[in-house]
GROMACS .gro file of C-alpha atoms in nm:
model
  232
    1MET     CA    1  -3.829   2.505   0.340
    2ASN     CA    2  -3.779   2.326   0.672
    3ASN     CA    3  -4.125   2.433   0.786
    4GLU     CA    4  -4.275   2.285   0.469
    5SER     CA    5  -4.087   1.961   0.527
    6ASN     CA    6  -4.201   1.946   0.889
    7ASP     CA    7  -4.561   2.011   0.785
    8PHE     CA    8  -4.537   1.733   0.526
    9ASP     CA    9  -4.397   1.492   0.785
   10ASP     CA   10  -4.670   1.587   1.031
   11ASP     CA   11  -4.940   1.532   0.768
   12PHE     CA   12  -4.799   1.189   0.685
   13GLU     CA   13  -4.781   1.097   1.054
   14HIS     CA   14  -5.145   1.199   1.105
   15ALA     CA   15  -5.248   0.999   0.797
   16ALA     CA   16  -5.057   0.688   0.910
   17ASP     CA   17  -5.203   0.722   1.259
   18ALA     CA   18  -5.556   0.740   1.116
   19TYR     CA   19  -5.486   0.429   0.909
   20GLU     CA   20  -5.362   0.239   1.215
   21ARG     CA   21  -5.676   0.345   1.405
   22GLU     CA   22  -5.880   0.207   1.110
   23ASP     CA   23  -6.019   0.555   1.043
   24TYR     CA   24  -5.975   0.490   0.674
   25LYS     CA   25  -6.181   0.781   0.540
   26THR     CA   26  -5.962   1.027   0.727
   27ALA     CA   27  -5.648   0.839   0.623
   28TYR     CA   28  -5.756   0.856   0.259
   29LYS     CA   29  -5.820   1.232   0.274
   30LEU     CA   30  -5.480   1.292   0.432
   31PHE     CA   31  -5.282   1.055   0.211
   32LEU     CA   32  -5.428   1.175  -0.120
   33PRO     CA   33  -5.261   1.520  -0.136
   34LEU     CA   34  -4.933   1.368  -0.019
   35ALA     CA   35  -4.953   1.099  -0.289
   36GLU     CA   36  -5.030   1.365  -0.549
   37GLN     CA   37  -4.706   1.533  -0.440
   38GLU     CA   38  -4.532   1.206  -0.538
   39ASP     CA   39  -4.462   1.078  -0.188
   40SER     CA   40  -4.403   0.706  -0.244
   41ASN     CA   41  -4.512   0.600   0.105
   42ALA     CA   42  -4.843   0.780   0.069
   43GLN     CA   43  -4.890   0.634  -0.280
   44CYS     CA   44  -4.832   0.285  -0.140
   45TYR     CA   45  -5.087   0.342   0.137
   46LEU     CA   46  -5.341   0.465  -0.119
   47GLY     CA   47  -5.279   0.152  -0.324
   48LEU     CA   48  -5.354  -0.064  -0.021
   49ILE     CA   49  -5.661   0.142   0.070
   50TYR     CA   50  -5.808   0.087  -0.278
   51ALA     CA   51  -5.709  -0.282  -0.285
   52LYS     CA   52  -5.887  -0.350   0.043
   53GLY     CA   53  -6.177  -0.109  -0.004
   54HIS     CA   54  -6.092   0.072   0.318
   55GLY     CA   55  -6.293   0.396   0.331
   56VAL     CA   56  -6.340   0.391  -0.047
   57PRO     CA   57  -6.509   0.150  -0.289
   58GLN     CA   58  -6.271  -0.136  -0.367
   59ASP     CA   59  -6.098  -0.061  -0.696
   60PHE     CA   60  -5.810  -0.282  -0.805
   61LYS     CA   61  -5.724  -0.069  -1.109
   62GLU     CA   62  -5.690   0.240  -0.893
   63SER     CA   63  -5.486   0.035  -0.647
   64VAL     CA   64  -5.247  -0.072  -0.922
   65LYS     CA   65  -5.216   0.288  -1.040
   66TRP     CA   66  -5.092   0.409  -0.702
   67LEU     CA   67  -4.881   0.102  -0.627
   68ARG     CA   68  -4.707   0.138  -0.963
   69LEU     CA   69  -4.625   0.504  -0.899
   70ALA     CA   70  -4.470   0.412  -0.564
   71ALA     CA   71  -4.299   0.099  -0.698
   72GLU     CA   72  -4.136   0.293  -0.980
   73GLN     CA   73  -3.983   0.518  -0.714
   74GLY     CA   74  -3.831   0.212  -0.550
   75ASP     CA   75  -4.076   0.160  -0.263
   76ASN     CA   76  -4.025  -0.208  -0.176
   77ASP     CA   77  -4.367  -0.249  -0.009
   78ALA     CA   78  -4.533  -0.119  -0.325
   79GLN     CA   79  -4.315  -0.341  -0.542
   80PHE     CA   80  -4.415  -0.645  -0.337
   81ASN     CA   81  -4.786  -0.559  -0.349
   82LEU     CA   82  -4.772  -0.485  -0.721
   83GLY     CA   83  -4.623  -0.834  -0.762
   84VAL     CA   84  -4.921  -0.971  -0.571
   85MET     CA   85  -5.164  -0.788  -0.802
   86TYR     CA   86  -5.000  -0.937  -1.112
   87GLU     CA   87  -4.987  -1.283  -0.956
   88LYS     CA   88  -5.359  -1.271  -0.871
   89GLY     CA   89  -5.467  -1.079  -1.181
   90GLU     CA   90  -5.631  -0.803  -0.978
   91GLY     CA   91  -5.652  -0.469  -1.161
   92VAL     CA   92  -5.419  -0.604  -1.429
   93PRO     CA   93  -5.417  -0.916  -1.649
   94GLN     CA   94  -5.270  -1.212  -1.460
   95ASP     CA   95  -4.901  -1.226  -1.553
   96ASP     CA   96  -4.649  -1.441  -1.363
   97LYS     CA   97  -4.352  -1.291  -1.548
   98GLU     CA   98  -4.452  -0.938  -1.449
   99SER     CA   99  -4.521  -1.063  -1.097
  100VAL     CA  100  -4.170  -1.210  -1.075
  101LYS     CA  101  -4.025  -0.880  -1.199
  102TRP     CA  102  -4.178  -0.681  -0.914
  103TYR     CA  103  -4.116  -0.946  -0.649
  104ARG     CA  104  -3.751  -0.946  -0.756
  105PHE     CA  105  -3.722  -0.568  -0.716
  106ALA     CA  106  -3.860  -0.598  -0.362
  107ALA     CA  107  -3.654  -0.908  -0.283
  108GLU     CA  108  -3.332  -0.737  -0.391
  109GLN     CA  109  -3.410  -0.468  -0.133
  110GLY     CA  110  -3.426  -0.735   0.136
  111ASP     CA  111  -3.803  -0.785   0.159
  112SER     CA  112  -3.831  -1.134   0.313
  113ASP     CA  113  -4.191  -1.189   0.196
  114ALA     CA  114  -4.086  -1.118  -0.163
  115GLN     CA  115  -3.778  -1.339  -0.125
  116CYS     CA  116  -3.991  -1.628   0.001
  117ILE     CA  117  -4.248  -1.598  -0.278
  118LEU     CA  118  -3.972  -1.565  -0.537
  119GLY     CA  119  -3.829  -1.891  -0.404
  120CYS     CA  120  -4.167  -2.056  -0.456
  121MET     CA  121  -4.192  -1.924  -0.811
  122TYR     CA  122  -3.848  -2.064  -0.899
  123GLN     CA  123  -3.938  -2.396  -0.740
  124GLN     CA  124  -4.261  -2.422  -0.938
  125GLY     CA  125  -4.140  -2.256  -1.258
  126ASP     CA  126  -4.407  -1.984  -1.245
  127GLY     CA  127  -4.303  -1.687  -1.459
  128VAL     CA  128  -3.943  -1.815  -1.468
  129ALA     CA  129  -3.763  -2.131  -1.573
  130GLN     CA  130  -3.776  -2.384  -1.289
  131ASP     CA  131  -3.450  -2.356  -1.097
  132TYR     CA  132  -3.408  -2.527  -0.760
  133LYS     CA  133  -3.073  -2.359  -0.688
  134GLU     CA  134  -3.228  -2.018  -0.742
  135ALA     CA  135  -3.522  -2.119  -0.521
  136VAL     CA  136  -3.278  -2.219  -0.245
  137LYS     CA  137  -3.093  -1.888  -0.286
  138TRP     CA  138  -3.403  -1.677  -0.223
  139TRP     CA  139  -3.541  -1.901   0.052
  140ARG     CA  140  -3.209  -1.886   0.233
  141LEU     CA  141  -3.208  -1.506   0.224
  142ALA     CA  142  -3.559  -1.500   0.370
  143ALA     CA  143  -3.488  -1.781   0.617
  144GLU     CA  144  -3.189  -1.591   0.753
  145GLN     CA  145  -3.434  -1.309   0.828
  146GLU     CA  146  -3.634  -1.559   1.037
  147ASP     CA  147  -3.913  -1.607   0.783
  148ALA     CA  148  -4.077  -1.929   0.907
  149ASP     CA  149  -4.227  -2.016   0.568
  150ALA     CA  150  -3.887  -1.988   0.398
  151GLN     CA  151  -3.719  -2.187   0.675
  152PHE     CA  152  -3.969  -2.468   0.619
  153HIS     CA  153  -3.915  -2.467   0.242
  154LEU     CA  154  -3.537  -2.461   0.285
  155GLY     CA  155  -3.564  -2.762   0.516
  156ASN     CA  156  -3.760  -2.947   0.248
  157MET     CA  157  -3.494  -2.876  -0.012
  158TYR     CA  158  -3.223  -3.020   0.213
  159ASP     CA  159  -3.442  -3.320   0.291
  160ASP     CA  160  -3.502  -3.393  -0.078
  161GLY     CA  161  -3.160  -3.286  -0.209
  162LEU     CA  162  -3.307  -3.031  -0.449
  163GLY     CA  163  -3.078  -2.738  -0.533
  164VAL     CA  164  -2.848  -2.848  -0.249
  165PRO     CA  165  -2.684  -3.177  -0.149
  166GLU     CA  166  -2.920  -3.396   0.055
  167ASP     CA  167  -2.853  -3.325   0.423
  168HIS     CA  168  -3.105  -3.440   0.684
  169GLU     CA  169  -2.920  -3.268   0.965
  170GLU     CA  170  -2.940  -2.932   0.785
  171ALA     CA  171  -3.305  -3.003   0.702
  172SER     CA  172  -3.385  -3.065   1.069
  173LYS     CA  173  -3.207  -2.743   1.165
  174TRP     CA  174  -3.433  -2.536   0.940
  175TYR     CA  175  -3.746  -2.731   1.034
  176ARG     CA  176  -3.670  -2.660   1.400
  177LEU     CA  177  -3.625  -2.287   1.344
  178SER     CA  178  -3.957  -2.275   1.161
  179ALA     CA  179  -4.135  -2.508   1.405
  180GLU     CA  180  -4.027  -2.298   1.702
  181GLN     CA  181  -4.213  -2.008   1.539
  182GLY     CA  182  -4.529  -2.220   1.535
  183TYR     CA  183  -4.524  -2.326   1.168
  184ALA     CA  184  -4.741  -2.641   1.169
  185GLU     CA  185  -4.595  -2.811   0.860
  186ALA     CA  186  -4.243  -2.768   0.998
  187GLN     CA  187  -4.357  -2.911   1.332
  188TYR     CA  188  -4.493  -3.213   1.147
  189ASN     CA  189  -4.173  -3.260   0.947
  190LEU     CA  190  -3.957  -3.223   1.257
  191GLY     CA  191  -4.174  -3.484   1.425
  192MET     CA  192  -4.110  -3.717   1.132
  193SER     CA  193  -3.735  -3.646   1.153
  194TYR     CA  194  -3.737  -3.762   1.516
  195ALA     CA  195  -3.951  -4.065   1.432
  196LYS     CA  196  -3.710  -4.176   1.159
  197GLY     CA  197  -3.386  -4.052   1.314
  198HIS     CA  198  -3.318  -3.834   1.010
  199GLY     CA  199  -3.070  -3.561   1.100
  200VAL     CA  200  -3.147  -3.603   1.471
  201PRO     CA  201  -3.121  -3.897   1.711
  202GLN     CA  202  -3.434  -4.114   1.690
  203ASP     CA  203  -3.660  -4.002   1.974
  204PHE     CA  204  -4.027  -4.098   1.982
  205LYS     CA  205  -4.106  -3.864   2.273
  206GLU     CA  206  -3.975  -3.569   2.074
  207SER     CA  207  -4.164  -3.696   1.770
  208VAL     CA  208  -4.489  -3.705   1.967
  209LYS     CA  209  -4.419  -3.356   2.107
  210TRP     CA  210  -4.382  -3.197   1.764
  211HIS     CA  211  -4.665  -3.393   1.604
  212ARG     CA  212  -4.893  -3.288   1.890
  213LEU     CA  213  -4.807  -2.922   1.837
  214ALA     CA  214  -4.888  -2.954   1.467
  215ALA     CA  215  -5.204  -3.153   1.537
  216GLU     CA  216  -5.329  -2.887   1.778
  217GLN     CA  217  -5.312  -2.641   1.487
  218GLY     CA  218  -5.533  -2.867   1.279
  219ASP     CA  219  -5.264  -3.041   1.070
  220SER     CA  220  -5.451  -3.354   0.954
  221ASP     CA  221  -5.133  -3.550   0.874
  222ALA     CA  222  -5.001  -3.488   1.224
  223GLN     CA  223  -5.336  -3.584   1.375
  224CYS     CA  224  -5.331  -3.912   1.181
  225ILE     CA  225  -4.971  -3.993   1.275
  226LEU     CA  226  -5.036  -3.905   1.637
  227GLY     CA  227  -5.338  -4.135   1.645
  228CYS     CA  228  -5.129  -4.422   1.508
  229MET     CA  229  -4.851  -4.357   1.758
  230TYR     CA  230  -5.092  -4.367   2.051
  231GLN     CA  231  -5.242  -4.694   1.925
  232GLN     CA  232  -4.897  -4.847   1.936
   0.00000   0.00000   0.00000
């Protein structure tokens, strides 16, 4: 029994290694028998292979088939990607409610990408009733895992007082954490915080610093603001 388990583990390792080397045809051949033996990791990989057309013709329906098998076994990567398929309507009819369902399964397992997207869906009311407090809840969980996108969104909610009391100092804290990871929109917002003295002491040098970083990434708002600041 142990030998069979070791052989299975070795086969999976070889398949994953082939995938990482972008030898997708070999990866597919190695993953398929493992997936047929109901290994959720292999099923998830097959789903991704079909979704991206790596080594096989792109086939979203086949992708959904394998992702669903893995997701139903509790694989959080498969749950997240199945949520993506429903959100985009690839291989299945577009369905925000079904998308939210699978994102939630992944988010409840701690998947920060799923938590961040779930926050966005609650903010916008896509597939769920709009609920800013619920959006803040999921963004905070992702932000505490250092997800820069979620940190930026959480900063916005504190800035605007949506789902939380308005708190510019807390907003600036989350903008900074996101901006330090190179998130351009957070860099822009942090620059504006320094320009206005919102949550931080007013400091035009710091404002220019953060706007420049955002502008160098192509943020048009930051480029415009920076141009105006230099003219002054």
